[in-house]
mmCIF file of C-alpha atoms in Angstrom:
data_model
loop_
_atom_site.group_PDB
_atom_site.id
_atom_site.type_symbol
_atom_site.label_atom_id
_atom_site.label_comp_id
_atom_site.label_asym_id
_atom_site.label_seq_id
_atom_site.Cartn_x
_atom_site.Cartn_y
_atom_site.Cartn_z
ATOM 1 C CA UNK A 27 -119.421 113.203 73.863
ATOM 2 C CA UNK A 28 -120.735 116.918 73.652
ATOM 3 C CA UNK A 29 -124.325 117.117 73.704
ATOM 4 C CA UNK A 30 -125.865 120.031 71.527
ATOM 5 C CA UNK A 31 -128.541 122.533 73.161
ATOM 6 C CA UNK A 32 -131.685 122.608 71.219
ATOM 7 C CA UNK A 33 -134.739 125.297 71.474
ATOM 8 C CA UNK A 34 -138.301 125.388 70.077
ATOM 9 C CA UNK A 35 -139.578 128.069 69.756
ATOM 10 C CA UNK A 36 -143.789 128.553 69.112
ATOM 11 C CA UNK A 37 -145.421 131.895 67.700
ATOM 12 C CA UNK A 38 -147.870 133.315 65.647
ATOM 13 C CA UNK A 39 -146.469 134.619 62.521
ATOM 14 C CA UNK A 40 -148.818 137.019 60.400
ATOM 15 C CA UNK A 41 -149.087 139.245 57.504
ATOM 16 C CA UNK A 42 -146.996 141.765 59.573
ATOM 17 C CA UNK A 43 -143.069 140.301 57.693
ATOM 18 C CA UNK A 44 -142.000 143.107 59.938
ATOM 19 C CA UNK A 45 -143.282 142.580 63.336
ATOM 20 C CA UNK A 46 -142.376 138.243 62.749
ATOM 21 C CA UNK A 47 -139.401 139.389 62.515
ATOM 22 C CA UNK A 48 -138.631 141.376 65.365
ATOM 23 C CA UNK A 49 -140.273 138.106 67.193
ATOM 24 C CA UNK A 50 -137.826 135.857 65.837
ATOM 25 C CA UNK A 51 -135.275 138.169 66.510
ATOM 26 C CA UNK A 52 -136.678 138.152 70.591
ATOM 27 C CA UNK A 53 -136.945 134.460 70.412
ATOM 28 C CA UNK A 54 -133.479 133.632 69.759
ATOM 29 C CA UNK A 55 -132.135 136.281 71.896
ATOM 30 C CA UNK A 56 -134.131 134.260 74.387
ATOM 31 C CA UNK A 57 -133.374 130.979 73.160
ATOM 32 C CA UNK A 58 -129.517 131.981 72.768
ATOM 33 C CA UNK A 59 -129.619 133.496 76.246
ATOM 34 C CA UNK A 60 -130.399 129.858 77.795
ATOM 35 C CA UNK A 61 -127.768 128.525 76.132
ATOM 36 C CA UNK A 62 -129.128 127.095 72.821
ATOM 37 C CA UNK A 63 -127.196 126.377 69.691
ATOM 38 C CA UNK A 64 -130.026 125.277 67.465
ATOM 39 C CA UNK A 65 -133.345 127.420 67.640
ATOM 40 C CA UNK A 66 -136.181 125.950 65.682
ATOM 41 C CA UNK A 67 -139.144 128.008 64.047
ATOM 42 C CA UNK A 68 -142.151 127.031 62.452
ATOM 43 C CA UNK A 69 -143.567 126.855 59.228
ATOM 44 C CA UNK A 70 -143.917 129.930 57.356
ATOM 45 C CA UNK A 71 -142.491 132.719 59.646
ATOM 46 C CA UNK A 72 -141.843 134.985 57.337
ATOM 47 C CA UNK A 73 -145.265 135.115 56.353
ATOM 48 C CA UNK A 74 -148.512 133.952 57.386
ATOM 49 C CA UNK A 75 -152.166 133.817 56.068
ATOM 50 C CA UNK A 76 -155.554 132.521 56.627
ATOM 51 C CA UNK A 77 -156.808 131.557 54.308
ATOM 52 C CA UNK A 78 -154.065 130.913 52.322
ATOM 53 C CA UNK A 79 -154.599 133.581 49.162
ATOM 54 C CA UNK A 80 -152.872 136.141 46.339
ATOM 55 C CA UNK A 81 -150.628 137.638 49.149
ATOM 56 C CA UNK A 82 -148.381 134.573 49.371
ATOM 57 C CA UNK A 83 -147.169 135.546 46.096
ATOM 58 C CA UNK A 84 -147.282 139.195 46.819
ATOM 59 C CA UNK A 85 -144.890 138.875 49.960
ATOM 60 C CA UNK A 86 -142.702 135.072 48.618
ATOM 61 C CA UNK A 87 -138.728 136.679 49.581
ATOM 62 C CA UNK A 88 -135.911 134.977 47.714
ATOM 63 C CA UNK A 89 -133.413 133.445 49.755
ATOM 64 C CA UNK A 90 -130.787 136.416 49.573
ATOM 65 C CA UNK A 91 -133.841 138.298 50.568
ATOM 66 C CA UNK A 92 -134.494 140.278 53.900
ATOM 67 C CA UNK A 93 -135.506 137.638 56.010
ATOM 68 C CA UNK A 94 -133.070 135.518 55.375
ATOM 69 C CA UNK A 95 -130.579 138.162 55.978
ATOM 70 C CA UNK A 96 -132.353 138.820 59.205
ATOM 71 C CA UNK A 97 -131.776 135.435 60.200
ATOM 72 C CA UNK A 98 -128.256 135.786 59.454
ATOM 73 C CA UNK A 99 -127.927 138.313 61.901
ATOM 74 C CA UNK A 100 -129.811 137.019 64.405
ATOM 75 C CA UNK A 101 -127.973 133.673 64.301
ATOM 76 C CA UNK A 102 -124.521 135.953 63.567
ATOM 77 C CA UNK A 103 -125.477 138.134 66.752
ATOM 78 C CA UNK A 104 -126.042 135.245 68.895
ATOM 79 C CA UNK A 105 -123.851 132.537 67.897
ATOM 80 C CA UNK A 106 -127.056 129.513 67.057
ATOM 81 C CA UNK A 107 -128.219 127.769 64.006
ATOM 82 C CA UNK A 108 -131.464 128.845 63.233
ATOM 83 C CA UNK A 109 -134.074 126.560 61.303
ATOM 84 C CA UNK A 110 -137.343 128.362 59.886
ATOM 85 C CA UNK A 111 -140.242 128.541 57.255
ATOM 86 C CA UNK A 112 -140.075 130.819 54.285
ATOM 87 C CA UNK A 113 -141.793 131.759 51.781
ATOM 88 C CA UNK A 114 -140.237 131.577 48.253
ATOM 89 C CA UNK A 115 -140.522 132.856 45.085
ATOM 90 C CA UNK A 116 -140.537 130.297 42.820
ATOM 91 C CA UNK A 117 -142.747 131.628 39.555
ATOM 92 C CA UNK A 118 -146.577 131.354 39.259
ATOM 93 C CA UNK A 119 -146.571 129.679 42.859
ATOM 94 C CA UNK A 120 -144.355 130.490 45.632
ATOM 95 C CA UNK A 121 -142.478 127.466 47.755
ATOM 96 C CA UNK A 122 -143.020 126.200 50.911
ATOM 97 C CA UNK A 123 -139.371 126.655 51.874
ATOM 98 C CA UNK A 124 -136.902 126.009 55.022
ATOM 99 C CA UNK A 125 -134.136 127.674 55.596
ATOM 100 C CA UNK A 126 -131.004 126.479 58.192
ATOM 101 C CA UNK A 127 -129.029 129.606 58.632
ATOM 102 C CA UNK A 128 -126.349 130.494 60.447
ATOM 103 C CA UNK A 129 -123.354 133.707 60.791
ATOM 104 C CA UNK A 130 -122.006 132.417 57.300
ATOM 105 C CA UNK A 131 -125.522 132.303 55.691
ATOM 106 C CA UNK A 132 -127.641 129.570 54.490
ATOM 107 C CA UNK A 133 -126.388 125.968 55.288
ATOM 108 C CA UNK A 134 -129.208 123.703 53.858
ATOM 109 C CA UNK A 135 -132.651 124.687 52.294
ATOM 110 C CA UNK A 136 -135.519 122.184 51.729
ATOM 111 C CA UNK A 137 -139.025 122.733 49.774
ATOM 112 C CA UNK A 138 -141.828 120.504 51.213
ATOM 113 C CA UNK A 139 -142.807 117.931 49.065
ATOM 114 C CA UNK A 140 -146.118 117.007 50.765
ATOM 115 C CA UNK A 141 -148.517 120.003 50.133
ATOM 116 C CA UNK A 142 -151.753 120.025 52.589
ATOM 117 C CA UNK A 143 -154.053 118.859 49.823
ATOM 118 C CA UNK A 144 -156.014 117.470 52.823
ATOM 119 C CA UNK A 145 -159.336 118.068 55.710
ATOM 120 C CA UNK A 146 -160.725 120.594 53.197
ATOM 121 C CA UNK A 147 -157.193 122.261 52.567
ATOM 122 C CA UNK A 148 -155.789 123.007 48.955
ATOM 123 C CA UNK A 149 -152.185 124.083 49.769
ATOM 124 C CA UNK A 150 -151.377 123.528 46.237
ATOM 125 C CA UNK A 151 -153.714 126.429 44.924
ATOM 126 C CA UNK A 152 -150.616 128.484 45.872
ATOM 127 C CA UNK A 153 -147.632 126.106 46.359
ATOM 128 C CA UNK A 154 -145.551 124.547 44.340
ATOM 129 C CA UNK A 155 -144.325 120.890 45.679
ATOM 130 C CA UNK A 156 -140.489 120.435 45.910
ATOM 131 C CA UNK A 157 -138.709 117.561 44.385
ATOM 132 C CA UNK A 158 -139.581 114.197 45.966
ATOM 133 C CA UNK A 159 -136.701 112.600 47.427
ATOM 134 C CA UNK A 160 -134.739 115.858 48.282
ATOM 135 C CA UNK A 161 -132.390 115.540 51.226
ATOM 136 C CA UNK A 162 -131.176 118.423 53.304
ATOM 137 C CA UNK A 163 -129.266 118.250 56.244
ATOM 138 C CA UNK A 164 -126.811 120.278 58.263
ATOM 139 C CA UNK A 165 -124.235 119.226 61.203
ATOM 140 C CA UNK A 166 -123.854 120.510 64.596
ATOM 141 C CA UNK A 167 -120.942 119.255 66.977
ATOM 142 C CA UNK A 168 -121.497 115.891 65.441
ATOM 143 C CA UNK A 169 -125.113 115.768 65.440
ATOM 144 C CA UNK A 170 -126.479 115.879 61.732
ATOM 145 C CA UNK A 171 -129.878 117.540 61.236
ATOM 146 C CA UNK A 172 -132.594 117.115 58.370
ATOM 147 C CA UNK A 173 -135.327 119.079 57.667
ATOM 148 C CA UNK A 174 -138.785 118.113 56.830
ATOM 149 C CA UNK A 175 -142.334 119.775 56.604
ATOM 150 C CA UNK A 176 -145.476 119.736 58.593
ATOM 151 C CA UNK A 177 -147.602 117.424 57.076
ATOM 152 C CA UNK A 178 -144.769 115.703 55.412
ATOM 153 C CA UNK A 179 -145.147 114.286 58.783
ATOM 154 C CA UNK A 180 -147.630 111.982 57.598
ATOM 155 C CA UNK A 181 -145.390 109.820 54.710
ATOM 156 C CA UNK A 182 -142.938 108.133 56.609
ATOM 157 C CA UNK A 183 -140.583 107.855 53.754
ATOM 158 C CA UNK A 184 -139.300 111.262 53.918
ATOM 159 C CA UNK A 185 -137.712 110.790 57.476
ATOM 160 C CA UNK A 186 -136.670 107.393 56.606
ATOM 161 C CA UNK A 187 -134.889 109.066 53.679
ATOM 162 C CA UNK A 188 -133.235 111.611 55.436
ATOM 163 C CA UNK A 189 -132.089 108.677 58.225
ATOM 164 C CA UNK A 190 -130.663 106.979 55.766
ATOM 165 C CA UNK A 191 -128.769 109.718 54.247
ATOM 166 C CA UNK A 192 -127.202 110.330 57.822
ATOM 167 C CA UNK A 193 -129.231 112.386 60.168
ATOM 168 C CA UNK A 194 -129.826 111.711 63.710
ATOM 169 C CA UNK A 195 -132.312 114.588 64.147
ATOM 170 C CA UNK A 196 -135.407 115.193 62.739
ATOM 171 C CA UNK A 197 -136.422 118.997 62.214
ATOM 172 C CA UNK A 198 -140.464 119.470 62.015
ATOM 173 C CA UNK A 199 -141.420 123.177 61.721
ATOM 174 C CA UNK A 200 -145.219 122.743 61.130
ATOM 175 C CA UNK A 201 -148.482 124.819 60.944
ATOM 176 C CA UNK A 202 -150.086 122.218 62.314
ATOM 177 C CA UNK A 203 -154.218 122.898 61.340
ATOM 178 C CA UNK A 204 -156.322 122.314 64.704
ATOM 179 C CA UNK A 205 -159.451 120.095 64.164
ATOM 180 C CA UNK A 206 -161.014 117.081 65.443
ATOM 181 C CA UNK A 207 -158.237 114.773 66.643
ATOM 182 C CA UNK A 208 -155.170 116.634 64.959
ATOM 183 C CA UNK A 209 -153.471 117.438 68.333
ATOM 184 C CA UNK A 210 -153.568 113.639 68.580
ATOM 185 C CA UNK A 211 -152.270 112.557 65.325
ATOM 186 C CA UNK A 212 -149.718 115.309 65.687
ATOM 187 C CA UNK A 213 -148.481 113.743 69.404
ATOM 188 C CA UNK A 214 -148.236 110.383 67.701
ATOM 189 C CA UNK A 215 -146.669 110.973 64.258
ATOM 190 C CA UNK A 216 -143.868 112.709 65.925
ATOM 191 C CA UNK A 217 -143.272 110.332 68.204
ATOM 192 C CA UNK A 218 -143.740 107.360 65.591
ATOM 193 C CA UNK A 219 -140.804 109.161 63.357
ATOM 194 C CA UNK A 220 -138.554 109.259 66.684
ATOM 195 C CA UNK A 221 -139.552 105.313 66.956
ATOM 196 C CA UNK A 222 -139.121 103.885 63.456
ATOM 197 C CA UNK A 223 -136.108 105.856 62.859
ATOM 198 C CA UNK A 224 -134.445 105.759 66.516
ATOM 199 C CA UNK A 225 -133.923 109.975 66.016
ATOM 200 C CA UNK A 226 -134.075 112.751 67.755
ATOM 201 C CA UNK A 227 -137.563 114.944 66.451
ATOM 202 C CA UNK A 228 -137.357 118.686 67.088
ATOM 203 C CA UNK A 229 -140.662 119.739 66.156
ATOM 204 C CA UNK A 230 -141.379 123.943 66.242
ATOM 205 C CA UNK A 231 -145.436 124.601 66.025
ATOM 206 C CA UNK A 232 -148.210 127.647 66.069
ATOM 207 C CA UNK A 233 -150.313 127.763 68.645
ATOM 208 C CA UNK A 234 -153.372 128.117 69.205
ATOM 209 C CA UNK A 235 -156.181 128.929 67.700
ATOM 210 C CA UNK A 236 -155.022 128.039 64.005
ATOM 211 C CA UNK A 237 -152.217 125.778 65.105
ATOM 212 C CA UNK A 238 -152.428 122.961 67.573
ATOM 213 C CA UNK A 239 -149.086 123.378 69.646
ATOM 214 C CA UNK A 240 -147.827 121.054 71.350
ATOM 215 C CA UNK A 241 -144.297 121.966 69.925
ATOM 216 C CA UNK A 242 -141.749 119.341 71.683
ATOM 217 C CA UNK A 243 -138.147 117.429 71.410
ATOM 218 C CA UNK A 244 -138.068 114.045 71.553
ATOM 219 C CA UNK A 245 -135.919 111.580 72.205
ATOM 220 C CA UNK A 246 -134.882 108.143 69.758
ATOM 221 C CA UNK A 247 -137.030 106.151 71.951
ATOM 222 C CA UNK A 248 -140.124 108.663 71.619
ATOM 223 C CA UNK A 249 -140.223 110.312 75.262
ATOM 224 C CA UNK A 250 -140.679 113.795 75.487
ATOM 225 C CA UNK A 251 -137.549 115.930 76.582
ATOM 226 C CA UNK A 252 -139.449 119.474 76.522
ATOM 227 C CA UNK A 253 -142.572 120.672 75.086
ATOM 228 C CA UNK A 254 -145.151 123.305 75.417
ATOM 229 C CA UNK A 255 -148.788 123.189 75.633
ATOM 230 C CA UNK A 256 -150.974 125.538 73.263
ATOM 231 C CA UNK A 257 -149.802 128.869 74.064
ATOM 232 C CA UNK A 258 -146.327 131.096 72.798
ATOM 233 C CA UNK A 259 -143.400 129.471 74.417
ATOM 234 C CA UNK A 260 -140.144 128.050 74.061
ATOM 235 C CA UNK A 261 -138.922 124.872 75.195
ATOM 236 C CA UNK A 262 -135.048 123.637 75.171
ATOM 237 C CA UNK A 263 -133.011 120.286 75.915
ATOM 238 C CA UNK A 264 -130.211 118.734 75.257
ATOM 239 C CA UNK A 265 -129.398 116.323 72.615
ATOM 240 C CA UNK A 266 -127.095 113.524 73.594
ATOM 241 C CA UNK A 267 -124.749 111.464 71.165
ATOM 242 C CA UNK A 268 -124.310 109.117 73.759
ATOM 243 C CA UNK A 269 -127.972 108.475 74.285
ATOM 244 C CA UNK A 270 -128.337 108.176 70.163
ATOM 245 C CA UNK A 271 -125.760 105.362 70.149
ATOM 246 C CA UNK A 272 -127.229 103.496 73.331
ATOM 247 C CA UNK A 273 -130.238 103.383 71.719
ATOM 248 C CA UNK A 274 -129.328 102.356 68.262
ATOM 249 C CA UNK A 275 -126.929 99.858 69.659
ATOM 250 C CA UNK A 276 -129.764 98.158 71.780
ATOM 251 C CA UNK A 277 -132.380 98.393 68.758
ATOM 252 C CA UNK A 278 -130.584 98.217 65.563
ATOM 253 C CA UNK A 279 -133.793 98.899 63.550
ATOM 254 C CA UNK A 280 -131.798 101.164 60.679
ATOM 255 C CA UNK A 281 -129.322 97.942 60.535
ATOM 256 C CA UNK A 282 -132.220 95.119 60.072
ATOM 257 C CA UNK A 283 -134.241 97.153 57.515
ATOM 258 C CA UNK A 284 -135.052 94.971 54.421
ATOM 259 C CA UNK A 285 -136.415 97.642 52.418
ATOM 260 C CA UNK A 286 -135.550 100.675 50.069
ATOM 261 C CA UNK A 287 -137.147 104.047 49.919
ATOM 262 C CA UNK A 288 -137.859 104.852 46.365
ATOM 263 C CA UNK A 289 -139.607 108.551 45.330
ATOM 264 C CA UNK A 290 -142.622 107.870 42.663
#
């Protein structure tokens, strides 16, 4: 079975929508140039602010807007899938949007549901939740994909709904807050979701100093396949059907589940 080339890539985005993305656009020619099919973003890299404030609003893009169209070209220009943050309009507050986009535009979209209400964080001053329960995934050579949030990271029940509606890979573009023991709970929550779920986690970061790093792929049994440290970086490997089913077959933990997922 074809295995399917994955990249992370970490960076900084800013208030400059310009300059993120002429790094995206040097990311995936790097990504692409190693061979990747999937390249992986993080969370908002269209825009970025700290603190969060009015300018969210002031620079949200719809999704026929120019970043998504840069994406389109990027992913058009290199022949990859690429998976990264956005930020929407969506009327008094803006959405916390993904985007998977590739040469014939946008494939899935997904609006976190989990705002970082959380470690003296009010995401919601300036984001609007998206629907609970929403599934989004996308398929590459066999391999289906599903998209997630950052600290939807933290409810189990959103991976668990997207593995039960098919995927075998979870995608985790994050802005993941440092403080006290975050790098740790970030390590193990990603790692728990490839666990539980026996799925791939492709996990795209900022580094340091707002974000944590620590971007990484990981495998259905939870052991690192790539990952960077704290600084800009990319880091690629290979996804492997085979290596899904083996592990699946040997724990059949999605088989012997006795309970359903239901949104409140």
């Amino acid at each position: 079975m074809p295995s399917v080339l994955v990249a992370v890539c970490q960076f900084a985005p800013t208030v400059d929508r310009a300059g993120n993305l002429a790094r995206i656009a040097e990311l995936t020619a790097d990504a692409a140039s190693h061979g990747a099919q999937v390249v992986v973003l993080p969370e908002y890299a269209s825009y970025f602010v700290d603190p969060m404030d009015a300018s969210l609003a002031e620079n949200a893009e719809t999704l026929d807007g120019e970043f998504v169209r840069a994406l389109r070209t990027a992913a058009s220009a290199h022949g990859v899938t690429i998976v990264a943050g956005l930020v929407e309009t969506a009327g008094d507050r803006v959405s916390n949007t993904l985007v998977a986009v590739d040469r014939d535009g946008v494939r899935a979209t997904y609006r976190k549901q989990h705002l970082y209400d959380a470690f003296g964080q009010t995401e919601s001053d300036w984001i609007a939740p998206g629907a609970p329960g929403a599934v989004e995934t996308f398929e590459i050579d066999g391999l289906r994909f599903g998209m997630m949030t950052c600290y939807d990271l933290r409810f189990p029940e959103v991976a668990r709904t997207l593995v039960d509606a098919g995927a075998d890979v979870l995608v985790v573009p994050a802005e993941w807050v440092r403080g006290p023991l975050k790098e740790h709970h970030w390590t193990t929550l990603l790692a728990a979701r490839a666990i539980e779920n026996t799925a791939f986690v492709v996990a795209a970061d900022h580094p340091a100093p707002i974000g944590v790093g620590r971007s990484q792929i990981i495998d259905p049994q939870g052991v690192v396949l790539a990952g960077l440290a704290s600084g800009v970086g990319i880091a690629l490997a290979a996804l492997d059907r085979a290596e899904l089913e083996r592990v699946r077959t040997v724990n059949p933990v999605l088989r012997l589940r006795r309970y359903a997922v239901v949104p409140r």
